[in-house]
Amino acid sequence: MASPFTINYAERIKTLPPYLFAAIDQKKTEVRARGIDIIDLGVGDPDLPTPAHIVSALQYAAAKKENHQYPSYVGMPAFREAASQWLNRRFEIDCNPASEILSLIGSKEGIAHIPLAFVNPGDYVLVPDPGYPVYAVATGFAGGLVHKMPLLEENGFLPDLQAIPDEIADRAKLMFINYPNNPTGAVADQNFFEQVIIFAHRHNIIVCHDAAYTELAYNDYRPLSFLQVPGAKEIGIEFHSFSKTYNMTGWRIGFAAGNAQVVNGLGKVKTNIDSGAFQAIQEAAIVALSADQHCVVELCRIYQHRQEIMVNALGKAGFTLSVPQATFYLWIKNPVGMDSAGVAAMLLEQAGVVVTPGNGFGDAGEGYFRISLTVPEARLQEAGERIIKAIG
Ligand SMILES: *Cc1c(COP(=O)(O)O)cnc(C)c1O
């Protein structure tokens, strides 16, 4: 008899951090089994539909037979042109659509693939902590080493570049940054981006700015693009997403913009892995970028109102938090004496409300939990009342 066949995962899979929501999912199932109505403020996935004019554009484009074949690897010229014009209208940036813009199958896809283009085994990548988990995992998949940059409240949740040891910085190939920030809701000013550019030049580090939330901002605040800052295009690239701006998380479309060689390197990886984004989706995305942006204004109005409801309730429950100028998240300090997992468990058990423990985004997220404002107003109101009752 032959020995039994065995399936062995590769080291890169075996060493993945535990799934962020696994423990919560387990508890959610238990609580739901007791017949409790659960309000999920955990996941950052917009509840509102994609605006109708964008859906119509997809319906029309999906029927065109020329869209049924393999798309261009780098994106349709018209898509890259629309992205270039949008960047110019919104941020007064000039990006050459032929060489400085690349379509992505969602910005996550580009973020996950870029280390493969620039990181050799043993090279460092500078990653924010807390942060979007993909930066660290993608670094590991490329054989790179993660150096965490803690985002601390006393620094406005910006990384302290001075705290990065020279010997690490000199061996670093990439740095990920993300403003407006998930999970903290923090924003970056021009001065911070200037410091990043100086640092990147000094140590020869390619900067990858994740710009998924530049369009979701409140009052008159308009987030900056990293590429607006002089010198940025010499050292970096920016990832743009349609997901949060136009409620298109399921569509899988985004683009990278910036340094032509960096764009080209990412493109080389992609050519060997995927075959571009469905052209009908690119055509609908062109409509999203080119049409009147009233739908985005309206979306921000809705999130801001939700934000007021939840901030108000959390204040009554005795929590401390600052009100973010952008993103649909709230980043809240744990009650004294509780850790993040404990708060999440308590809110689920006693209020039927799911939140994300901050340490799920990295060790420096311990001490906080995240609420996502992606449920309808009435549910948010209800969640707020239940939290007040559970805590008070
Ligand atoms: C949602 C999100 C993304 C991913 O966006 P897609 O374009 O849907 O892939 C990237 N970065 C951050 C920080 C996000 O929160």
CSV table of C-alpha atoms and ligand atoms in Angstrom, one decimal, residues 106-109 111 132 135 178 182 210 212-213 241-244 249 252-253 329, ligand 1:
chain,number,residue,atom,x,y,z
A,106,GLY,CA,-9.7,46.7,-7.6
A,107,SER,CA,-7.0,48.6,-5.9
A,108,LYS,CA,-6.4,45.7,-3.5
A,109,GLU,CA,-5.1,43.7,-6.5
A,111,ILE,CA,-1.5,46.6,-3.6
A,132,TYR,CA,-5.0,47.4,5.9
A,135,TYR,CA,0.3,45.5,2.9
A,178,ASN,CA,-2.9,55.4,3.5
A,182,ASN,CA,-8.4,53.0,7.4
A,210,ASP,CA,-3.4,53.9,-0.9
A,212,ALA,CA,-9.1,54.6,-1.3
A,213,TYR,CA,-10.9,57.3,0.8
A,241,SER,CA,-10.4,52.8,-6.0
A,242,PHE,CA,-14.0,53.1,-7.2
A,243,SER,CA,-15.2,50.9,-4.3
A,244,LYS,CA,-15.9,53.4,-1.6
A,249,THR,CA,-16.9,47.1,-4.0
A,252,ARG,CA,-13.4,45.0,-8.9
A,253,ILE,CA,-12.0,48.1,-10.7
A,329,TYR,CA,-15.0,54.7,10.1
B,1,LIG,C1,-11.4,49.1,0.8
B,1,LIG,C2,-10.0,49.4,0.8
B,1,LIG,C3,-9.2,49.1,-0.3
B,1,LIG,C4,-9.6,48.1,-1.4
B,1,LIG,O1,-10.4,48.7,-2.4
B,1,LIG,P1,-10.7,47.9,-3.7
B,1,LIG,O2,-10.5,48.9,-4.8
B,1,LIG,O3,-12.1,47.4,-3.5
B,1,LIG,O4,-9.8,46.7,-3.9
B,1,LIG,C5,-7.8,49.4,-0.3
B,1,LIG,N1,-7.3,50.0,0.8
B,1,LIG,C6,-8.0,50.3,1.8
B,1,LIG,C7,-7.4,51.0,3.0
B,1,LIG,C8,-9.4,50.0,1.9
B,1,LIG,O5,-10.1,50.2,3.0
